[in-house]
């Protein structure tokens, strides 16, 4: 089967791109398109050309697997094909279904006309790979949509639904059926003898743009970019489109593309793109997932409500169960409020909110959920409570229903042991707020069946989450590592760093907020409770810094009490001398000498412990691959994707240096901080995670 099929339908040549899985613009596709266009030009009977995708989608972009390879650099470039399309002597029509992304949309923007089915989406997501739409996208898109919409689309990488794309001028028409609609459109164009001005020559929307618009865009985009350079470079290119002629603008875009391509953020983000996809795959797992049509959520708290929203958003009917109507009414009010906020922000529509709310029901009786395909328990982190719930579920749920727990730290096997069907029990850990955070950490119990695992992995994808699979252990993949990050942050305070300095370094690194600001926000008393448990299992010779507990004893519980590590006046935070006093008091008590730290030292001390613990997770099988750990940390904890994730970062930082830091931490903090045998071996041999 050729990558691009050629057939003639009346007076219309139809070029069908057939290159699974996503019709990426690989060498074969680019060559096929060039040949097809040439044939259509030479065929006197052909009066218009349609480009359409075979299978489930239009073109999803350049072929990322060919980047930087000989294939990638051979054959006609996307820009060359665009030149051919744009100046083609007969009308060219892109007929879009599925997604037209990246180079795929850029190619479509060079066609004379774009039609799409209503379910199609278009976008320029290159920013997620650390690059920019380098095949003319930054120059053509603003010519259709105007500057602000183009910057929004390209700096977020979002997929724009067809109806919005039509309103923005990206599409010319929505057709009911893909090929017949495109053919009818082409016939009309032929009949009318319509002439089209190439997009690159349309300058109306670029004229007279106030420079203040760019200043405003830079300010708002910089806030969200958190150190990513591609979004800012995209704005430079759009500004160039306004200030230069088309040829100079395209040249400017090319130069900027190459400079981004050469930056370290690009390989990190490309690694990360494939890491997310790899994480969905479980070696050796061949079981067919069960279809989930209905679900129940136990617990109407913030977490339970959020999980119900996630399910309903994906079209799955969800029943929330709690002990009484009052708890359910309170939970539903929060769910409703969350949807209303989304509608007011424009991130969802009233129709979608109504449809989702229509799928959420409530119940106080477990008998009402007995026929659900899955039940997700989301109550307090108390083992006995969870075990009693699972015993009840075991008694009522239909055979084969998946019994999932949303625990963030408890032993999944102990929960499963409360039932007579441990093969159906599994951990499905969402992050708070569940309807926003993209991670779904699935935790396989000792006895979880392959089909149970396959089902929750597939469910995660359906829910739009990034999934990873962990083995049952204390804290699983993510939280097990988190305690070392926050733990070292606290030790740094005792040794002389300030909360503000540590937070500043973490944020400059790309974390959404530093560890102390995070604690102040989530409530320090909550952390104290978690640590009370942890203290019970600490090995001899190991301690936790008592600064947190001392602050809480003084009534400093975080933002909610107006003071935590910081003092708060409204949203403004400032350093509080009382915090410094407590830190100094602890340092004196433990005989710790205080000194100043460089930012680089703090950065290494904060992030190296993640790598050390991550290596132990690989060693004991908690995580399947290093890249799964990266997926968990990027999606669950906001680790910057442009640094690839902690394991990718650690390998580039140097596993030998990480190992050294771990030995120092062991000497300072206790035995749990020592590097494991795997890390020591890789460090000594100068090897990386692929050799683990
Ligand atoms: N090149 C090569 N392979 C790609 C690809 C691409 N552009 N996009 C997706 N794939 C591969 C995936 O790696 C995956 O492979 P495996 O099955 O081996 O894991 C397979 O296609 C299916 O992808 P998904 O699992 O992601 O499938 P999905 O149905 O969930 O999503 C999608 C489909 C929306 C197209 C999604 O894959 C996606 O967003 N792809 C990336 C699109 C993109 O970034 N395009 C821009 C490319 S850069 C560019 O075009 C540069 C330029 O300006 C010239």
Coordinates of N, CA, C and O and ligand atoms in Angstrom, one line a residue, residues 20-22 24-25 56-57 60-67 78 99 101-104 106 121 123-126 128-129 131-136 159 254 257 270 273-274 277-278 280-281 461, ligand 1:
X20 N -0.2 4.7 8.9 CA -0.5 4.5 10.3 C 0.7 4.7 11.2 O 1.8 4.4 10.7
X21 N 0.5 5.0 12.5 CA -0.8 5.1 13.1 C -1.4 6.5 12.9 O -2.6 6.7 13.0
X22 N -0.6 7.6 12.6 CA -1.2 8.9 12.7 C -0.9 9.7 11.4 O -1.0 11.0 11.4
X24 N 1.8 10.6 10.0 CA 2.9 11.6 10.2 C 3.6 11.8 8.9 O 3.7 11.0 8.0
X25 N 4.2 13.0 8.7 CA 4.8 13.4 7.4 C 6.2 12.8 7.3 O 7.2 13.5 7.3
X56 N -8.0 7.0 10.9 CA -8.8 7.7 11.9 C -8.4 9.2 11.9 O -9.0 10.0 12.7
X57 N -7.5 9.7 11.1 CA -7.0 11.1 11.3 C -6.4 11.7 10.0 O -6.0 10.9 9.1
X60 N -1.0 14.1 11.6 CA -0.7 14.5 13.0 C 0.6 15.3 13.1 O 1.0 15.5 14.3
X61 N 1.3 15.6 12.0 CA 2.5 16.4 12.2 C 3.7 15.8 11.5 O 3.5 14.8 10.8
X62 N 4.8 16.5 11.7 CA 6.1 15.9 11.2 C 6.3 14.5 11.9 O 5.7 14.3 12.9
X63 N 7.0 13.7 11.3 CA 7.3 12.4 11.9 C 8.4 12.6 12.9 O 9.6 12.8 12.6
X64 N 8.0 12.5 14.2 CA 9.0 12.9 15.3 C 10.1 11.8 15.3 O 11.2 12.1 15.6
X65 N 9.8 10.6 14.9 CA 10.8 9.6 14.9 C 11.9 9.8 13.9 O 13.0 9.2 13.9
X66 N 11.6 10.7 12.9 CA 12.6 10.9 11.8 C 13.4 12.2 12.1 O 14.3 12.5 11.3
X67 N 13.1 12.9 13.2 CA 13.8 14.1 13.5 C 15.3 13.8 13.6 O 15.7 12.9 14.3
X78 N 8.6 19.8 4.2 CA 7.2 20.3 4.3 C 7.1 21.6 3.7 O 6.1 21.9 2.9
X99 N -7.4 14.6 13.8 CA -6.6 15.8 14.2 C -5.7 16.2 13.0 O -5.1 15.4 12.4
X101 N -2.5 18.3 13.0 CA -1.6 18.9 14.0 C -0.2 19.2 13.4 O 0.2 18.6 12.5
X102 N 0.4 20.2 14.0 CA 1.8 20.5 13.7 C 2.0 20.7 12.2 O 1.1 21.4 11.5
X103 N 3.0 20.0 11.6 CA 3.2 20.1 10.2 C 2.0 19.7 9.3 O 1.8 20.2 8.2
X104 N 1.1 18.9 9.9 CA -0.1 18.5 9.2 C -1.0 19.7 9.0 O -1.5 20.0 7.9
X106 N 0.0 22.8 9.3 CA 0.8 23.8 8.5 C 0.7 23.6 7.0 O 0.5 24.5 6.2
X121 N -10.3 18.2 15.1 CA -9.6 19.3 15.9 C -8.3 19.6 15.2 O -7.7 18.8 14.5
X123 N -4.5 21.9 15.5 CA -3.6 22.6 16.5 C -2.1 22.6 16.1 O -1.8 21.9 15.1
X124 N -1.4 23.4 16.7 CA 0.1 23.5 16.5 C 0.8 23.2 17.8 O 1.1 24.1 18.5
X125 N 0.9 21.9 18.2 CA 1.4 21.6 19.5 C 2.9 21.5 19.6 O 3.5 20.9 20.5
X126 N 3.7 22.0 18.6 CA 5.1 21.9 18.6 C 5.7 22.4 19.9 O 6.8 21.9 20.4
X128 N 5.0 21.8 22.8 CA 5.2 20.7 23.7 C 6.4 19.8 23.5 O 6.8 19.0 24.3
X129 N 7.0 20.1 22.3 CA 8.2 19.3 22.0 C 9.4 20.3 22.1 O 10.5 20.0 21.6
X131 N 9.8 23.0 20.4 CA 10.1 23.7 19.2 C 9.0 24.6 18.8 O 8.1 24.8 19.6
X132 N 9.0 25.2 17.6 CA 7.9 26.0 17.2 C 7.4 25.5 15.8 O 8.1 24.7 15.2
X133 N 6.2 25.9 15.4 CA 5.7 25.4 14.1 C 6.6 26.0 13.0 O 6.5 27.2 12.6
X134 N 7.6 25.2 12.6 CA 8.7 25.7 11.8 C 8.5 25.6 10.3 O 9.4 25.8 9.5
X135 N 7.2 25.2 9.9 CA 7.0 25.1 8.5 C 6.0 26.1 8.1 O 5.0 25.9 7.4
X136 N 6.2 27.3 8.6 CA 5.4 28.5 8.2 C 4.2 28.7 9.1 O 3.5 29.7 8.9
X159 N -5.7 21.7 21.3 CA -6.4 21.3 20.1 C -7.7 22.1 19.9 O -8.5 22.1 20.8
X254 N 12.5 30.2 10.5 CA 13.4 29.1 10.3 C 14.6 29.2 11.2 O 15.0 28.2 11.9
X257 N 13.5 28.4 14.7 CA 13.3 27.0 14.8 C 14.6 26.2 15.0 O 14.7 25.4 16.0
X270 N 11.1 15.9 23.8 CA 10.8 14.8 22.9 C 10.9 13.5 23.6 O 10.0 12.6 23.4
X273 N 7.7 13.1 25.5 CA 6.5 12.8 24.6 C 6.4 11.2 24.5 O 5.4 10.7 24.7
X274 N 7.6 10.6 24.2 CA 7.5 9.2 24.1 C 7.4 8.5 25.4 O 6.8 7.4 25.5
X277 N 3.8 7.9 26.3 CA 3.2 6.8 25.5 C 3.7 5.5 26.0 O 2.9 4.5 26.0
X278 N 5.0 5.4 26.3 CA 5.6 4.1 26.7 C 4.9 3.7 28.1 O 4.7 2.5 28.3
X280 N 2.1 3.7 29.1 CA 0.8 3.0 29.0 C 1.0 1.5 28.8 O 0.1 0.8 28.9
X281 N 2.2 1.2 28.4 CA 2.4 -0.2 28.0 C 3.0 -1.0 29.1 O 4.0 -0.6 29.7
X461 N -6.5 6.1 30.0 CA -6.4 6.8 28.7 C -7.7 7.4 28.3 O -7.8 8.5 27.8
Ligands
LIG1 N1 5.4 11.3 14.7 C1 5.7 10.0 14.9 N2 4.9 9.2 15.6 C2 3.8 9.8 16.2 C3 3.5 11.1 16.0 C4 4.3 11.9 15.2 N3 4.1 13.2 15.0 N4 2.4 11.4 16.7 C5 2.0 10.2 17.3 N5 2.9 9.2 17.0 C6 2.9 7.8 17.4 C7 2.9 7.7 18.9 O1 4.3 7.7 19.4 C8 2.2 6.4 19.1 O2 3.2 5.4 18.8 P1 3.1 4.0 19.6 O3 1.8 3.4 19.4 O4 4.2 3.2 19.1 O5 3.3 4.3 21.1 C9 1.2 6.4 18.0 O6 1.6 7.3 17.1 C10 -0.2 6.7 18.5 O7 -0.1 8.0 19.2 P2 -0.9 8.2 20.6 O8 -0.8 7.0 21.5 O9 -0.5 9.5 21.1 O10 -2.4 8.2 20.0 P3 -3.6 9.1 20.4 O11 -4.7 8.6 19.5 O12 -3.8 9.1 21.8 O13 -3.2 10.6 19.9 C11 -2.4 12.3 18.5 C12 -3.0 10.9 18.6 C13 -3.4 13.3 19.0 C14 -2.0 12.5 17.1 C15 -1.1 12.3 19.4 O14 -0.3 11.2 19.1 C16 -0.3 13.6 19.3 O15 -0.6 14.6 19.9 N6 0.8 13.5 18.5 C17 1.8 14.5 18.4 C18 1.4 15.5 17.5 C19 2.5 16.6 17.3 O16 3.1 17.0 18.3 N7 2.7 17.0 16.1 C20 3.7 18.0 15.8 C21 4.9 17.3 15.4 S1 6.2 18.4 15.2 C22 6.0 19.2 13.8 O17 5.0 19.0 13.1 C23 7.1 20.1 13.5 C24 6.9 21.1 12.4 O18 6.3 22.1 12.6 C25 7.5 20.8 11.1

